Structures are given as C-alpha cells and as structure tokens.
XYZ file of C-alpha atoms in Angstrom:
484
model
C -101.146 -21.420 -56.896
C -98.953 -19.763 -59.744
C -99.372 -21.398 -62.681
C -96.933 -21.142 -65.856
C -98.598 -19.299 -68.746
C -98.393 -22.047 -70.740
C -99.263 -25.022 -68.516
C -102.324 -22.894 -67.809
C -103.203 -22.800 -71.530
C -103.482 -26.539 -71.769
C -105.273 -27.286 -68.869
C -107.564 -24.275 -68.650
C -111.402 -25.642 -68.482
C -112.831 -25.257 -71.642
C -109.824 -25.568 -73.958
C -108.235 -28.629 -75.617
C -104.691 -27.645 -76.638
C -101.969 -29.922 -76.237
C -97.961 -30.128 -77.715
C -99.081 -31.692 -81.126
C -95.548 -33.733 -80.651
C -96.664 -35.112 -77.368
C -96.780 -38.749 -78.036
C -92.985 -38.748 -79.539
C -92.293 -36.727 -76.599
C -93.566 -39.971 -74.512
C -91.797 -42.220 -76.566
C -88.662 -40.117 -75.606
C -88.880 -40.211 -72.048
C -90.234 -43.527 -72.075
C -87.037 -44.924 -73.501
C -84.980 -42.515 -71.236
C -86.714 -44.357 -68.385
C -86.622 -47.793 -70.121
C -82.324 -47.533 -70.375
C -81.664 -46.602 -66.564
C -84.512 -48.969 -65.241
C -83.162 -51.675 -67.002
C -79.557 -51.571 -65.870
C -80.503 -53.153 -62.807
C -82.303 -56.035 -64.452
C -78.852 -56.593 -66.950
C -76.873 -56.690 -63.998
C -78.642 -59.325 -61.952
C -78.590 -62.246 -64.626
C -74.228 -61.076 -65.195
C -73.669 -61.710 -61.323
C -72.935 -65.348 -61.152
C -69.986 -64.508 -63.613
C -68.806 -61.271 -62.101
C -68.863 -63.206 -58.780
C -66.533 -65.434 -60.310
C -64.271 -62.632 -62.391
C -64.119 -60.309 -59.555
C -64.019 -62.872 -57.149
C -67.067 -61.638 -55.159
C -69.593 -63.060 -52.366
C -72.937 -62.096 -52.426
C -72.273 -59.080 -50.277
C -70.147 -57.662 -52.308
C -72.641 -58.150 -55.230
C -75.297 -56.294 -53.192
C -73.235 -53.176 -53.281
C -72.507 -53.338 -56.563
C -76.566 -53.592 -57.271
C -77.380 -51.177 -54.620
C -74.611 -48.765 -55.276
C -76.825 -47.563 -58.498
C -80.090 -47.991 -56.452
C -78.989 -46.235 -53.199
C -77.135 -43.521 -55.083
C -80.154 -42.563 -57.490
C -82.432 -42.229 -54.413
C -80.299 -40.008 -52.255
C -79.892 -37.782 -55.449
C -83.553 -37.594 -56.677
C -84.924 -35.069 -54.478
C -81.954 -32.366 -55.132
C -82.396 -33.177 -59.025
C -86.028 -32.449 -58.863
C -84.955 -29.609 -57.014
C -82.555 -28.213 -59.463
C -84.280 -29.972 -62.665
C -87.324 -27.246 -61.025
C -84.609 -24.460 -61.175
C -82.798 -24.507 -63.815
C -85.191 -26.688 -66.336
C -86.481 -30.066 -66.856
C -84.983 -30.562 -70.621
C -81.435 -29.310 -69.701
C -81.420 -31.776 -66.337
C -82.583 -35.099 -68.529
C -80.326 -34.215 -71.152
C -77.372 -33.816 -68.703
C -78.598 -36.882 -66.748
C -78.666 -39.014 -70.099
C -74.730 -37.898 -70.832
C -73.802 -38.672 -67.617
C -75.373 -41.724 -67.850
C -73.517 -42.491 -70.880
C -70.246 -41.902 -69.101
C -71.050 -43.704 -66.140
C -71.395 -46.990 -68.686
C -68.241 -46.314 -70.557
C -66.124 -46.883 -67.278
C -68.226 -49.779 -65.720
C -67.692 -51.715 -68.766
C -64.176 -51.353 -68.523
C -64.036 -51.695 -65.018
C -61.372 -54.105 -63.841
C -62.501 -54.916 -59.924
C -65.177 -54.718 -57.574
C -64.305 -50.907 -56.133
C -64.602 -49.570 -59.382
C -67.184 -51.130 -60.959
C -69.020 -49.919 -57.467
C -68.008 -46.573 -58.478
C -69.422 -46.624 -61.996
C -72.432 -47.710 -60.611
C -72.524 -44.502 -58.149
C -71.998 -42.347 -61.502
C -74.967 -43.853 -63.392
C -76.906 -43.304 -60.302
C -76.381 -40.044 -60.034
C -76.805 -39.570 -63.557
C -80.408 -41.509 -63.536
C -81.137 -38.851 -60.586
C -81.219 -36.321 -63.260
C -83.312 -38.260 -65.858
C -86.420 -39.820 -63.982
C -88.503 -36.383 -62.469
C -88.032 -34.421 -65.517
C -89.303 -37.579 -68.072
C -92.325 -37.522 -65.202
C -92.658 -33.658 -65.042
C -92.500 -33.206 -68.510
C -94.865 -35.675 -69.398
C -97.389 -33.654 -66.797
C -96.665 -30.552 -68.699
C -96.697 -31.790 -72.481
C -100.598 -33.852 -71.710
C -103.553 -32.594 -70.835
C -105.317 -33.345 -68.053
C -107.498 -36.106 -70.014
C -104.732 -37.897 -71.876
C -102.457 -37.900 -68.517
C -103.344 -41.244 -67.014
C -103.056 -43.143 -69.977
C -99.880 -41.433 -70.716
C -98.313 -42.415 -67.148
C -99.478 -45.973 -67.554
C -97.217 -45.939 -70.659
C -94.668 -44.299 -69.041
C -95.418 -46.900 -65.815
C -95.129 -49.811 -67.806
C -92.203 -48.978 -69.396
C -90.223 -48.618 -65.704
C -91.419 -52.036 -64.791
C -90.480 -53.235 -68.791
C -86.992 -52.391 -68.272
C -86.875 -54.470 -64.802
C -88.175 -57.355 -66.390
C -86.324 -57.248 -70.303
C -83.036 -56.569 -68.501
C -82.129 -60.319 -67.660
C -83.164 -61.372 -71.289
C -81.080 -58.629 -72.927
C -78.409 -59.062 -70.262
C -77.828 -63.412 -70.529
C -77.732 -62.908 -74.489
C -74.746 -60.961 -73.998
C -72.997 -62.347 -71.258
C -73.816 -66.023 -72.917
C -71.569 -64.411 -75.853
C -69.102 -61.926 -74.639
C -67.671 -61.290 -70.989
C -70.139 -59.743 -68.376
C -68.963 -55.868 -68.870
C -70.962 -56.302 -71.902
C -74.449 -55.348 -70.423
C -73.125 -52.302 -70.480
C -72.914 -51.782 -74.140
C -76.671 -51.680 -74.231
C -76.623 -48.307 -72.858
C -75.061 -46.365 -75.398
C -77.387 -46.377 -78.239
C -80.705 -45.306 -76.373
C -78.337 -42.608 -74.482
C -77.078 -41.349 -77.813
C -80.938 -41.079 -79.385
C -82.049 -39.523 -76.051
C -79.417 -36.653 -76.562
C -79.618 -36.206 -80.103
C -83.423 -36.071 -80.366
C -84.553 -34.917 -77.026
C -82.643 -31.372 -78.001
C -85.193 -31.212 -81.151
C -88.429 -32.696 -79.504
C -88.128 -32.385 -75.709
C -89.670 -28.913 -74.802
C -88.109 -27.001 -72.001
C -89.499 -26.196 -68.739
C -88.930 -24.719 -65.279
C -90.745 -23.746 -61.928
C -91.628 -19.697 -62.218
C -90.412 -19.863 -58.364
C -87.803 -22.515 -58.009
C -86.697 -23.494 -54.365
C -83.105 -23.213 -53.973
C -80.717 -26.050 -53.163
C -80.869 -27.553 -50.097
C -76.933 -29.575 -49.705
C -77.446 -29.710 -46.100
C -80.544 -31.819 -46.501
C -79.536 -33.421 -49.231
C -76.272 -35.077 -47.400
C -78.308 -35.647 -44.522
C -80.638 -37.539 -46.311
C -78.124 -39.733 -48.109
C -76.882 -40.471 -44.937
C -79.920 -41.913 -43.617
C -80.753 -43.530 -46.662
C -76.748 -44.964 -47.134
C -76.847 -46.379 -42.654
C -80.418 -48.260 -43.535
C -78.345 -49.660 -46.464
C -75.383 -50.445 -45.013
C -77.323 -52.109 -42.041
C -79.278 -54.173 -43.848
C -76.361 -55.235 -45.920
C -73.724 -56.123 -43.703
C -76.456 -58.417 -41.571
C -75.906 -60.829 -44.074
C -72.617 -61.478 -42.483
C -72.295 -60.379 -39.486
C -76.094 -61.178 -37.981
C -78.901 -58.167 -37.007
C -77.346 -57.731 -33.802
C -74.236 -57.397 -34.571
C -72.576 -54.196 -33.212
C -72.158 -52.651 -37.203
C -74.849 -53.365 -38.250
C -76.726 -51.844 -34.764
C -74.317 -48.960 -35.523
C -75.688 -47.933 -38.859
C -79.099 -48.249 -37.829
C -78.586 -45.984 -35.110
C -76.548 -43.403 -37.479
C -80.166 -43.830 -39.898
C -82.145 -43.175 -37.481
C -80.058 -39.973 -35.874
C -79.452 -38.723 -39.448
C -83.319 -39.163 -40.713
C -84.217 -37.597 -37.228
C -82.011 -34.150 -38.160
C -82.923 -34.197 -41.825
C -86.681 -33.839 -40.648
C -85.591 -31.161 -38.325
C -84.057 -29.563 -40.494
C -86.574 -29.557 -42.983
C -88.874 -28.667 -41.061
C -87.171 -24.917 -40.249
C -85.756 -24.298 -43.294
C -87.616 -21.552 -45.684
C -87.690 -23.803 -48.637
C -87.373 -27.516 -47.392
C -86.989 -30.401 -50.320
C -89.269 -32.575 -48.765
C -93.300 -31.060 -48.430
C -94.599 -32.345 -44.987
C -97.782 -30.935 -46.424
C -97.713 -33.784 -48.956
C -96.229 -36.449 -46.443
C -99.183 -35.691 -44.042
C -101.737 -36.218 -46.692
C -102.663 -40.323 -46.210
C -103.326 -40.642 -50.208
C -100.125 -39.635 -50.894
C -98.404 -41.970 -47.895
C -100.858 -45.019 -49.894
C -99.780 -43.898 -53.451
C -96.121 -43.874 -52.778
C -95.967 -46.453 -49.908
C -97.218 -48.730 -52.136
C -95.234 -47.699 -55.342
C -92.198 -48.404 -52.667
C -92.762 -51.344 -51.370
C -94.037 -52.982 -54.973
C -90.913 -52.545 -55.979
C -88.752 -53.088 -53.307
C -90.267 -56.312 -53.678
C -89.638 -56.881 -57.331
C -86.656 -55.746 -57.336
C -85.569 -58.451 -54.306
C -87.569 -61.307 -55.768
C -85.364 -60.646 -59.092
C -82.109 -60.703 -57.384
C -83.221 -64.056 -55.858
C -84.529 -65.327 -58.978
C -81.594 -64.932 -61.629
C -79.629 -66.377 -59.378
C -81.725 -69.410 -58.543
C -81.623 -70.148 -61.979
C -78.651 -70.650 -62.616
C -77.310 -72.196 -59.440
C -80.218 -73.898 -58.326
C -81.699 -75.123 -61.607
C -78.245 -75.108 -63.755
C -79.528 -72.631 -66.376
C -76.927 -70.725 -68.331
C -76.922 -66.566 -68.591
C -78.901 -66.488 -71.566
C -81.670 -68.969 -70.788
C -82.355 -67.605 -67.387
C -83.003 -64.352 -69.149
C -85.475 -66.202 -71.561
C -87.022 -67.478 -68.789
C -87.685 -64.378 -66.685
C -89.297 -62.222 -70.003
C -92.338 -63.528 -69.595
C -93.162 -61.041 -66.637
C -92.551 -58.231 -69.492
C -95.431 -59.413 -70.817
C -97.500 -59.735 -67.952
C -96.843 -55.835 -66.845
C -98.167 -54.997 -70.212
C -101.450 -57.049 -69.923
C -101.672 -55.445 -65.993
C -101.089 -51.831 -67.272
C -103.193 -51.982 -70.434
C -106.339 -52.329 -68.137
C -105.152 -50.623 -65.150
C -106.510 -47.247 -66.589
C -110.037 -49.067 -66.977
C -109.972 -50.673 -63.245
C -108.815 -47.699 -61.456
C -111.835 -45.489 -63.313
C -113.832 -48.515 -61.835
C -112.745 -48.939 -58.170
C -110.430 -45.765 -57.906
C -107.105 -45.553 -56.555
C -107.738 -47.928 -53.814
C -109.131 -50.894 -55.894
C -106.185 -50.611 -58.585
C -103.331 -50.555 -56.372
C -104.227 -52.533 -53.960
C -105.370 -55.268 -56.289
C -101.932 -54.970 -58.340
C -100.070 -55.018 -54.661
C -102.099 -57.972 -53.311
C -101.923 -60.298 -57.289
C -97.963 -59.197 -57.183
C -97.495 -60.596 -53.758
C -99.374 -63.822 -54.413
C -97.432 -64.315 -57.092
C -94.077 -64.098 -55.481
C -95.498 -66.656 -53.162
C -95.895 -69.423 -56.050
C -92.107 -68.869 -56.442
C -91.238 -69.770 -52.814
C -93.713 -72.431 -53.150
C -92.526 -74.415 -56.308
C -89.003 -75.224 -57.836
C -89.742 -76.151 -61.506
C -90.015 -73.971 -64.389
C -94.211 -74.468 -64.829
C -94.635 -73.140 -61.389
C -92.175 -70.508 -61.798
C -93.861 -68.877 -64.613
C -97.245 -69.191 -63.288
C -95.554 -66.727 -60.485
C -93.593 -64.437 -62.347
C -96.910 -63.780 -64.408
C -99.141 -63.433 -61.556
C -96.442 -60.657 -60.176
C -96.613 -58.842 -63.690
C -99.439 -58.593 -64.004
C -99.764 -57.355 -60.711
C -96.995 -54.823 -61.377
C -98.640 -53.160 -64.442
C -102.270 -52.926 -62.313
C -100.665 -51.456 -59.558
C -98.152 -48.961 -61.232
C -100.017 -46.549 -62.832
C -102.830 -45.650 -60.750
C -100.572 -44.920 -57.944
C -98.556 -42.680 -60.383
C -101.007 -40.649 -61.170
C -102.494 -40.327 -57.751
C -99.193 -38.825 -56.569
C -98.591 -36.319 -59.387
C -102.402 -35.249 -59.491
C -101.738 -34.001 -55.873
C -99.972 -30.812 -56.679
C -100.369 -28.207 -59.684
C -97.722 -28.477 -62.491
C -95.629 -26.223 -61.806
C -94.948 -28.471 -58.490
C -94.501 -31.838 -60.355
C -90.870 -32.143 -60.349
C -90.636 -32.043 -56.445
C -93.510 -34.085 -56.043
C -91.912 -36.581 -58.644
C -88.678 -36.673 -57.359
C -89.967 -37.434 -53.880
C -91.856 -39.965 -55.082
C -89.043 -41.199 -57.290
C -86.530 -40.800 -53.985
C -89.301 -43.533 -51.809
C -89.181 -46.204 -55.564
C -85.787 -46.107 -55.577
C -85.183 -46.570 -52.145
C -87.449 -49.681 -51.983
C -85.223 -50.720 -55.259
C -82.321 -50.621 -52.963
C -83.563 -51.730 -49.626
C -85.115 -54.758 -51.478
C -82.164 -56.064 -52.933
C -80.418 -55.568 -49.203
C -83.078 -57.230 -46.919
C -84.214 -60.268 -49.574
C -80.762 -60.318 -50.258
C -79.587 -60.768 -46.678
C -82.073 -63.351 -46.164
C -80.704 -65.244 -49.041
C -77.273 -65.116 -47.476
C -77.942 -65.937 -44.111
C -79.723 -68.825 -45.581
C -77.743 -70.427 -48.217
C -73.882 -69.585 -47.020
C -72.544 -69.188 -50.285
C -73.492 -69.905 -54.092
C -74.056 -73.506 -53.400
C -76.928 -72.849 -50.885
C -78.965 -70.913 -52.997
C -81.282 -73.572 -53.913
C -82.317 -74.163 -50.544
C -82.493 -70.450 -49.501
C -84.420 -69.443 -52.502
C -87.535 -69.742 -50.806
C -86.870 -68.097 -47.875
C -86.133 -64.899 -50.507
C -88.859 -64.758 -52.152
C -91.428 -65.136 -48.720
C -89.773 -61.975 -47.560
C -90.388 -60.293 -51.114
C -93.752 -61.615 -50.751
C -94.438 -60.405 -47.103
C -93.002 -57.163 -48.256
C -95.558 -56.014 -50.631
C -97.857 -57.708 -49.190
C -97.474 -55.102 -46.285
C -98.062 -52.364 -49.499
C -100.963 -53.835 -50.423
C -102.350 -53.544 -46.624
C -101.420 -49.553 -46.512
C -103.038 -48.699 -49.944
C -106.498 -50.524 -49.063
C -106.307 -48.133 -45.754
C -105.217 -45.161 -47.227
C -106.397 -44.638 -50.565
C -109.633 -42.934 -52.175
C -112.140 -45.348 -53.272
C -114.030 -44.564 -56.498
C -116.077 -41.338 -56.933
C -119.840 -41.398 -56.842
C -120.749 -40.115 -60.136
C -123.941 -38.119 -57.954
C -121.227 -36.148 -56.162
C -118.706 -35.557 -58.430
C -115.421 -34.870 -57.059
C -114.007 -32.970 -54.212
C -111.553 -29.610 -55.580
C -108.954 -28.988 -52.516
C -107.092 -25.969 -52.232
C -104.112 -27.003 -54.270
C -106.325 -28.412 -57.053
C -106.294 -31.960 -56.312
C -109.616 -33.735 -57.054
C -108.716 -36.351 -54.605
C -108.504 -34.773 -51.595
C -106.354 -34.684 -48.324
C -107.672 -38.093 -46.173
C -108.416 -41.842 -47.595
C-alpha cells in the first residue's frame, strides 16, 4: 500500500527517526482524550441532583448520559473519514472548539431537553477529537515506541472514566450540578492553543470521500438499539416500542451493510471486520467498556442512595480504580510481549469482570474497593494490547478509519452499557429508593457482559509468537495476521 513520504521515513527498516516533540505530542492528545472521556464519569456522580433539579427519573437520566455516548459513536466513523480527508490536526482542533461550545450551553442549560442537546454537541464534537489523537499518535512514533505510547494513551481513556466522579462530587458538593462542566474549559483552551504549535498535521494521500448515506443509516441503527434498550426500563422488552426500535435496528443495520457493501468507497472495511483478530481486539475493547461504563452508572448512584454518601465522597470513593488502571496498564506492555494479544486481553477482560462481581456480591465500602480495584486493574491490562492489535492491522496511512471504527464499536458499548445495566437497575428498583436492592442485579449484568468479552478474545486472538518463527508479514503489513 501507498505510504506517505514521511510516515515511510520513520518506519522504514533500518532507520530510527522519530518527531523529536513526540512525547509532548502524547501528552497533548492524551489530555484531549482525558477531557471528553471524563465527561461521562462527572456526569454520573451530578445525577442524583439533576434528577432532583430537573425533576428526572432514571430514564430520562439515561438519555442525558447516552445522548453524548450514542452521538459520539454514530459520528466517529464519518470523522475518521473526513479527519483522513481533510487532516488529522485541523479535525482535533475543530473537535476540541466544539467541544468547548458544547460545555458552555450544558452548563447553562435550564431543563432536561436541552441539557440532552448539549450533550449531542459535545458528542459530536468528541467525534472529531478521538481518531486523530489515535492516528496521530501512529504517525508521530515509531514502530518500537508505539505500544508503550498507546498504553499511555489507553490509560488515560480509562483515567478520565474513573477521575470523573472525584472531580465531579467536589464540585457539585460546592456549587450546583452544571458545574462539572466548568472542568472542560481549561484543558479545551490548552488543547487549542498548543496543539496549533506542537500537533503536526496529517492526511490520507487518497482520502475516501464522505459517505452521509451510510453515515445516517448507521446512526439509525445505532440510535433504535438505544432507544430499545432504553425505553424497556419502562415499558418491559416486549413491549410494542421497544419491539419497534429493535426491528427499525435491525432493518437499518441490515441496509447500512448493503449499502456498504456496493458502494466504491464504503466507511466500514469488511476486509477488517472479517479478520477474527480484529472482531477479538475490538469486541473486547467494546464490551470492557460497555461494562465499565454500566457498572459506574450503577455505582455512583448506589452510593449515594443506597449507602447515604454525599456527591463529593462518592467521588473519593470511586478514585481508587484510577489507580488500579495505572498499575494494569504499566505492565500490560510486559504481559502482552509475554502471552500476546490473547493472554493480555483476555486476562484484563476476565480480572475486570470478576471484579464487578465482588460489587454485586458485597454492600460495604471494604468489599467495594476490593472490586473496583480488581476491575482497574483489569481495565489497564486489557486496554492497551487490544489497542494496538487493532491499529497494527492496517498501514498508517489507514489508521484514522481503522481508529474511528474501532472508536465507533467503544463508544457504542459506552452507550449500550449505560442503557441495558441501566434498564436492569430500573426494572429492579422502581425509583431512587430501590436502588439499594437493585444494585446487584446491575452490576451481574456488567459482569456477565464482559465476561462474554473475555470469552471472544481467548477465541479469537493471536497467542504469543515463537521466537523460532518469528512473525508472519500479511499483505497489508500486519505482523499478526488474518485468523486467531
């Protein structure tokens, strides 16, 4: 495949050249990443108070999550597409303003509807950001500095999960709940001023066009699934609405693959989708966090309901899974050279979901953080490896696509997490008073969840290569070839 003159230049065999400036370029994106990852995180620990500002159930607080999460991933793959086109510096940089906006009016917002809105705005806006801090950070290392790079990068996603509850019940213990919103601004405003010094620009020599016809079929499946698993929580699995937008998923991912499929220059590569390490990789990167991000939404809430916990001490008492991903991801790098692909992620998948399980299995605090550092640890093992695996799949100059479809399937479990664990919570516990009883119910479907990820990586993932036969070189340059 074509490679850019200068990607080539850095990762031609035999040379060792590399962006002097590339670690403050990581430190850039990783603190792009680190604001619109952890907007999720500030939010859950401000619900019990917006419920009772805005006068919300927990439905209408799963929209307000999800409208960020479900937005973001039915964006991703046209931003990698145009952030391909048009260049990876200008569509962060865009992203980051955007993002800035986005928090201006949610913190301002006075109801439910608009605060929603907001939320759709920042996830657009994150659309931008996340594949070009990935596909930059592809470009700017060398091939021997590039998975210790994306477990930086990897850690710092699953950081801003787990700091945004501490951040978020300091200010909402002090000022009104619009307030998490106010953390935004700073990082947003050193993202624009020095990304357009430090960030280096770069663009696919043959972009693929837009695709809108994809892209709004896409959303649609993505937005029924949603919806479905949403409105359940009221209105029970069978119910003829909910049946309704699970048939309108299904119809709408059915003609978005057809489509694909006959179009010249499709978003999605079925190449890549039909390769089983990439299905493991990303399968597992989805479902990790669709289960983090539902055992969170249970969790900040149980808190505070079940064990009486104010905003700002529930926070406290959920950081200690920040630390925990960093442990996980500082030897991930080491385990994954050890038992490859297979052996990091699935380990990470299987420690995460037994960790979730101590939380359904115990109601005091001791118990509690046994869990939540079993799961972060789990988090950081998993993260990286299956990162990496993904992006070394294609050549550079294919790493935007590639990361925005794997971005698209994170974001996605983000947002069908929060729906399904969330669901089950409300089914369970009627209303906030019933969370204490439901809580466990939660955080075994969180549980089963990833536990399902950690079954599909240990099928479909390389094991580690024997050092007498060296690795395999494919046609696209992938040393990891096209089966498990």
């Amino acid at each position: 495949m074509q490679q850019t003159r200068e990607t080539y230049e850095k990762n031609a065999p035999g040379t060792d050249r590399a962006d002097p400036r590339r670690w403050w370029v990581l430190a850039l994106l990783s603190l792009a990443l680190f604001v619109i990852i952890l907007n999720n995180g500030l939010l859950n620990v401000a619900l019990p108070s917006l419920m009772r500002d805005l006068d919300a159930g927990i439905g209408t607080t799963q929209w307000i999550v999800d409208g960020y999460a479900l937005v973001f991933a039915a964006c991703l793959l046209t931003a990698g597409t145009l952030s391909d086109r048009y260049g990876r510096k200008r569509a962060t940089l865009l992203g980051m303003a955007l993002f800035g906006a986005g928090s201006l009016v949610a913190l301002t917002a006075q109801g439910a509807g608009q605060l929603v809105a907001a939320r759709a705005l920042m996830g657009v806006a994150a659309a931008l950001v996340m594949p070009g801090t990935l596909s930059i950070l592809v470009d700017v290392f060398p091939a021997h500095e590039r998975p210790r790079a994306i477990a930086v990068w990897g850690s710092t996603s699953a950081l801003g999960v787990a700091a945004g509850p501490v951040l978020g019940g300091a200010l909402v213990a002090h000022f009104w709940w619009g307030s998490v919103f106010l953390v935004n601004l700073l990082p947003v405003t050193v993202v624009l001023l020095a990304g357009a010094r430090l960030l280096p620009e770069s663009a696919a020599p043959v972009p693929r066009p837009a695709d809108p016809v994809g892209a709004l079929l896409g959303a649609a499946a993505m937005v029924g699934l949603v919806y479905g698993a949403i409105h359940a929580s009221g209105e029970g699995w069978t119910s003829a609405p909910v049946l309704g937008a699970f048939g309108a998923a299904l119809v709408a991912g059915a003609a978005f693959a057809a489509w694909e499929r006959r179009h010249a220059t499709p978003m999605v590569d079925f190449a890549l989708l039909r390769r089983p390490v990439f299905l493991g990789a990303s399968a597992g990167n989805m479902l990790l966090f669709s289960g983090l991000a539902g055992t969170l939404f249970v969790l900040t809430q149980y808190l505070q309901y079940g064990l009486g916990y104010g905003p700002l001490r529930a926070g406290c008492a959920v950081a200690p899974v920040a630390v925990a991903v960093g442990l996980g991801s500082a030897v991930s790098p080491a385990l994954a050279r050890r038992t490859g692909p297979r052996g990091g992620v699935t380990a990470g998948l299987a420690l995460g979901a037994a960790g979730i399980l101590v939380l359904a299995l115990t109601p005091a605090y001791p118990g509690i953080l046994a869990g939540l550092s079993l799961m972060g640890v789990g988090v950081g093992l998993a993260l990286a490896p299956a990162t990496d695996t993904v992006v070394s799949l294609v050549p550079p100059e294919r790493s935007g696509n590639a990361a925005a479809l794997n971005d698209t399937m994170q974001e996605l479990g983000n947002a069908v997490g929060v729906a399904v664990v969330g669901t089950v919570l409300a089914r369970g516990s009627g209303g906030p008073t019933g969370i204490e009883d439901a809580a466990p119910n939660g955080f075994v479907a969180a549980a089963v969840i990833v536990t399902v990820g950690a079954m599909l990586s240990g099928l479909l993932l390389p094991g580690p290569t024997r050092p007498d036969h060296g690795t395999t070189p494919v046609a696209d340059g992938s040393p990891l070839g096209g089966g498990a």
